[in-house]
PDB file of C-alpha atoms in Angstrom:
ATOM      1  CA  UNK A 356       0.000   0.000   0.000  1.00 51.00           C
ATOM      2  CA  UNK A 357       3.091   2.240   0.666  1.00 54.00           C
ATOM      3  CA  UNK A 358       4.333   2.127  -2.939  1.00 53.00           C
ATOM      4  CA  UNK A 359       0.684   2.859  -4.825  1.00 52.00           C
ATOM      5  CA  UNK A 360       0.629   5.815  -2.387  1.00 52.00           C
ATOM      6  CA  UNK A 361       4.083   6.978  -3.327  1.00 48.00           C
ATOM      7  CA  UNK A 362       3.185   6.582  -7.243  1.00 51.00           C
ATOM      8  CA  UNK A 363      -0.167   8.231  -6.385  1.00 50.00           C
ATOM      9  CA  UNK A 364       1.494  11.219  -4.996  1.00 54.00           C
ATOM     10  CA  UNK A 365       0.394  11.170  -1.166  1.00 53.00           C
ATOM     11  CA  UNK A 366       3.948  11.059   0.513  1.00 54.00           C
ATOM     12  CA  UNK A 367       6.948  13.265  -0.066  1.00 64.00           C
ATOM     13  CA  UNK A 368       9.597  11.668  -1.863  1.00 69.00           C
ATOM     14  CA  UNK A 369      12.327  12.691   0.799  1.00 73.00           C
ATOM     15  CA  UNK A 370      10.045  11.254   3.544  1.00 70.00           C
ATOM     16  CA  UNK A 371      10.169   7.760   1.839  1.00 68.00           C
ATOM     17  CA  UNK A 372      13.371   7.790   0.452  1.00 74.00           C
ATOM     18  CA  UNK A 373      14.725   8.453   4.371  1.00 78.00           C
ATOM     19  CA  UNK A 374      12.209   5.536   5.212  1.00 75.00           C
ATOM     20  CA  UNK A 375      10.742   7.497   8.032  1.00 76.00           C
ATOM     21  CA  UNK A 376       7.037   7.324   9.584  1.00 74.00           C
ATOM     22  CA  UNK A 377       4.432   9.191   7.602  1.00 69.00           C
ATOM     23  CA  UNK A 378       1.774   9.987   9.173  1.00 71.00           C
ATOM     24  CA  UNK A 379      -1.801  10.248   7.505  1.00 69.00           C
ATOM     25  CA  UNK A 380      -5.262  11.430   8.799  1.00 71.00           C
ATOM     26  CA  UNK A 381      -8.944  10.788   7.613  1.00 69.00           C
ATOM     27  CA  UNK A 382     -10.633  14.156   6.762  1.00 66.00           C
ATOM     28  CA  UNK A 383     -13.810  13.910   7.471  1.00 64.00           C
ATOM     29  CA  UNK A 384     -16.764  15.376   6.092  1.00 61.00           C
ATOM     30  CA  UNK A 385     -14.371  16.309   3.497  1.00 61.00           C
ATOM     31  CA  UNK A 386     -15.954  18.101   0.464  1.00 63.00           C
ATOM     32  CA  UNK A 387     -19.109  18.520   1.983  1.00 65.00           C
ATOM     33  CA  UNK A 388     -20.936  21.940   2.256  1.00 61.00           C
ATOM     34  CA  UNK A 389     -21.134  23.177   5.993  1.00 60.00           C
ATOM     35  CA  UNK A 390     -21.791  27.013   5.444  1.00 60.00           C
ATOM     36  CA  UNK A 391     -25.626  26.405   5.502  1.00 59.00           C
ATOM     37  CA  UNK A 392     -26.818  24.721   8.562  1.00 57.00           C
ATOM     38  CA  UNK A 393     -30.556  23.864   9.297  1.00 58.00           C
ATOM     39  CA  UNK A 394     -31.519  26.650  11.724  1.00 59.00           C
ATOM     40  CA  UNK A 395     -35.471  26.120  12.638  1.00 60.00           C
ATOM     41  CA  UNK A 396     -36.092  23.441  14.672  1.00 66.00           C
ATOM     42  CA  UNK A 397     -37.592  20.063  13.412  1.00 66.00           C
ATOM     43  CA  UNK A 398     -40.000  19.623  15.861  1.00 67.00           C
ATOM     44  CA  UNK A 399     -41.175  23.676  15.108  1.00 70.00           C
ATOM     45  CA  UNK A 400     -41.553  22.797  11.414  1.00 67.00           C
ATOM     46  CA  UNK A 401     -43.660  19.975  12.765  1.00 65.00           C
ATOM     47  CA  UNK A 402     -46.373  22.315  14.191  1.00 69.00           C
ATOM     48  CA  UNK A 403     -46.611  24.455  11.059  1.00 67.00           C
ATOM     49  CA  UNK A 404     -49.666  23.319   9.251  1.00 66.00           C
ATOM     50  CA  UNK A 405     -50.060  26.292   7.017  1.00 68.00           C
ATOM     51  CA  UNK A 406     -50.612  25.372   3.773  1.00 70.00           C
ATOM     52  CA  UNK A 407     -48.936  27.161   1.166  1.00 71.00           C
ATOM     53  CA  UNK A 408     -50.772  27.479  -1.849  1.00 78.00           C
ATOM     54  CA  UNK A 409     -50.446  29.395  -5.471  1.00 80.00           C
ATOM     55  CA  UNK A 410     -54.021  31.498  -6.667  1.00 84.00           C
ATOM     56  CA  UNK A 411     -55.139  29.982  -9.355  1.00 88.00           C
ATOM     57  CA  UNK A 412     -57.054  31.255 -12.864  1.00 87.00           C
ATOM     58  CA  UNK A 413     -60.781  31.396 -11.620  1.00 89.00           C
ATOM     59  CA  UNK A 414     -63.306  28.694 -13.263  1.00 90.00           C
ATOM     60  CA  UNK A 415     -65.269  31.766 -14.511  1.00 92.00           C
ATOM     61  CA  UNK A 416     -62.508  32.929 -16.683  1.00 92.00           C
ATOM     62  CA  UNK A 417     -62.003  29.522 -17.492  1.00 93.00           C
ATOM     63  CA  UNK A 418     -65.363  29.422 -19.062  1.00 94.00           C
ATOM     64  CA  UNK A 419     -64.804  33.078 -20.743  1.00 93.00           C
ATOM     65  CA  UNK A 420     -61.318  31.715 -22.312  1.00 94.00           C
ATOM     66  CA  UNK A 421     -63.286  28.708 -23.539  1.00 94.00           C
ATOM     67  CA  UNK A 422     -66.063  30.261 -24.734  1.00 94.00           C
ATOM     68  CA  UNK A 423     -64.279  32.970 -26.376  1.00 93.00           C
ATOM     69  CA  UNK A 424     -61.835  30.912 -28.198  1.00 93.00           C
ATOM     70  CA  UNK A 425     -65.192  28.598 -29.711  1.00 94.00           C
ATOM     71  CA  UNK A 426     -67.230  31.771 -30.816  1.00 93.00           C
ATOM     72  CA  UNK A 427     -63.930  32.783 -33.092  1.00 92.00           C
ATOM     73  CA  UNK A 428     -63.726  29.212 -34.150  1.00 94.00           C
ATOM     74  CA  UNK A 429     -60.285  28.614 -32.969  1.00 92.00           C
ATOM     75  CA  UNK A 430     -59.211  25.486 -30.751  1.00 94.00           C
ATOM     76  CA  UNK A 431     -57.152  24.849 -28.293  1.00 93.00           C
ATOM     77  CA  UNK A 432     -53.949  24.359 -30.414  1.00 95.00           C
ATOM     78  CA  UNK A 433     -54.864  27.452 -32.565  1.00 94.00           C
ATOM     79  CA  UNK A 434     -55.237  29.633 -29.792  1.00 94.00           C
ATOM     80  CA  UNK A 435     -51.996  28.766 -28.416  1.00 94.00           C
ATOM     81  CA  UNK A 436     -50.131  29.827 -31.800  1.00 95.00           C
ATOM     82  CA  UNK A 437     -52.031  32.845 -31.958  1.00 94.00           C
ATOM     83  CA  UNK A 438     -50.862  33.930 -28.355  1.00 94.00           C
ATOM     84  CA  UNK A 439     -47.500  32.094 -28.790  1.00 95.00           C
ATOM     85  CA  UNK A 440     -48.036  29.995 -26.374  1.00 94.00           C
ATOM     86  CA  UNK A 441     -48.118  25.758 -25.520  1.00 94.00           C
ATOM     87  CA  UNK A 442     -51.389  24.299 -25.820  1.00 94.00           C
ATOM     88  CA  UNK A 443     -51.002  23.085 -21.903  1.00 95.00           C
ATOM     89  CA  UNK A 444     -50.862  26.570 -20.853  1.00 94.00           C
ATOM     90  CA  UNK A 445     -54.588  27.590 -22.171  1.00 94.00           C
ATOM     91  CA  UNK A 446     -55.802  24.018 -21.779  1.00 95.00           C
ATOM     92  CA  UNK A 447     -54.731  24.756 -17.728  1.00 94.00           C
ATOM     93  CA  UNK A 448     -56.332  28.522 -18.048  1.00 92.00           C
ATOM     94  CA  UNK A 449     -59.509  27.030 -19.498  1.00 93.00           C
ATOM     95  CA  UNK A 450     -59.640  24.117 -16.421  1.00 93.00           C
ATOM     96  CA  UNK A 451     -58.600  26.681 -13.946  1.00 90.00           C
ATOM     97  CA  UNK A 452     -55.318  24.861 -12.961  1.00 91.00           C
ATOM     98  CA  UNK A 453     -53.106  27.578 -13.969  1.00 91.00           C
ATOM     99  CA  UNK A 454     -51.767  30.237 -11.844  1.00 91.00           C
ATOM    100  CA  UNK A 455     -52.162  33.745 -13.093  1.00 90.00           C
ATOM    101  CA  UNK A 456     -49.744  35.488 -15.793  1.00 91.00           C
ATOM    102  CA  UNK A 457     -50.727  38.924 -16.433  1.00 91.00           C
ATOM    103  CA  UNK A 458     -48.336  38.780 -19.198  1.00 94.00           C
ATOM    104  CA  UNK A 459     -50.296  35.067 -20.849  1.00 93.00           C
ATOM    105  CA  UNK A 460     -53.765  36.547 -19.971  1.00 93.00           C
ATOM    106  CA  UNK A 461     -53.121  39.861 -21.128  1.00 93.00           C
ATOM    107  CA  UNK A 462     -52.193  37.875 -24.576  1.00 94.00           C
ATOM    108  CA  UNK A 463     -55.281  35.436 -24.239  1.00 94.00           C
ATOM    109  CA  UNK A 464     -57.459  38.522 -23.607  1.00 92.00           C
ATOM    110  CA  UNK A 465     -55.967  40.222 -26.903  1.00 92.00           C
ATOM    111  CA  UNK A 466     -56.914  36.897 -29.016  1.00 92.00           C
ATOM    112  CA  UNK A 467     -60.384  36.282 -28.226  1.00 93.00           C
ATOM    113  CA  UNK A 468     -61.341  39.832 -27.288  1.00 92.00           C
ATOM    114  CA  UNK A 469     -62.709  39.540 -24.103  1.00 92.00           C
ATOM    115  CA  UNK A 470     -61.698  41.071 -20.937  1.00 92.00           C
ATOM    116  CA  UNK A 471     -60.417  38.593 -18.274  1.00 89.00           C
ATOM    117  CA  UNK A 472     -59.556  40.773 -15.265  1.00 85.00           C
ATOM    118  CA  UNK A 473     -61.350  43.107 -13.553  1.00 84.00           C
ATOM    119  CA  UNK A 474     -64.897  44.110 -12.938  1.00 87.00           C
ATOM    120  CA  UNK A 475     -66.182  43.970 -16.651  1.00 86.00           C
ATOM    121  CA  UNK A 476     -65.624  39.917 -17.150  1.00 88.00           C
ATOM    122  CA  UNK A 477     -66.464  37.993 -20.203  1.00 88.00           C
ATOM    123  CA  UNK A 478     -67.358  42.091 -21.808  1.00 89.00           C
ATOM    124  CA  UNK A 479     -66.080  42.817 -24.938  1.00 90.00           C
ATOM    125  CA  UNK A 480     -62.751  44.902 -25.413  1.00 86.00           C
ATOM    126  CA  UNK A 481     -63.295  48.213 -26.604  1.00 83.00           C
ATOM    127  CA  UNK A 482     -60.283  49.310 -29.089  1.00 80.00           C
ATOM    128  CA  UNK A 483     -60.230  53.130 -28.880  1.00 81.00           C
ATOM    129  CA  UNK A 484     -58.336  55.006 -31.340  1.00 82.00           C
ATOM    130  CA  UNK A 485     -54.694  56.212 -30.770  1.00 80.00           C
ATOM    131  CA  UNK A 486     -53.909  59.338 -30.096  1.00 77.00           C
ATOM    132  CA  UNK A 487     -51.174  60.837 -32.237  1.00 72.00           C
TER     133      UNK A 487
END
């Protein structure tokens, strides 16, 4: 075992060569990441029974993003180019799994014309001229 150490590298050369005593140690917990230690106690996290939970898209604008996308003909799939988006995303808006994206529903809202947030619900978006 002395020699494969030796061609490994673990003893100095001198050291051997002088045939003295080298003397090795175990690291332990070598390699292992110590900075972040568990500070809340176990038995504390125990007793927490909040459950944390996303919003979700509402079943009524579920129903408006369904029934939107059917009165312009489009399905599912088409939609979902239209707003460049996957298929799952406005299959999940319809079935009110998803959680809310301004930025998806703002582009949802824009395809079927409807308005999806807010007070006026299911209404029709009114395009108003631009100023110049």
């Amino acid at each position: 075992m002395a020699e494969s150490q030796v061609q490994a590298g673990h003893l100095s050369s001198s050291e051997t060569r002088r045939g003295e005593d080298v003397e090795t140690s175990k690291k332990w917990a070598a390699g292992q990441n110590k900075q972040h230690s568990i500070t809340k106690n176990t038995a504390k996290l125990d007793r927490e029974t909040e459950e944390l939970n996303h919003d979700r898209v509402t079943l009524e604008v579920g129903k408006v993003i369904q029934q939107g996308r059917q009165s312009k003909g489009l399905t599912q799939k088409d939609q979902a180019t239209k707003t460049n988006e996957k298929p799952q995303v406005i299959a999940h808006c319809e079935s009110g799994r998803a959680i809310p994206n301004n930025h998806v529903l703002g582009k949802i809202e824009r395809a079927i014309g409807l308005k999806l947030w807010g007070k006026a619900i299911g209404k029709p978006i009114v395009k108003r001229p631009r100023a110049k």
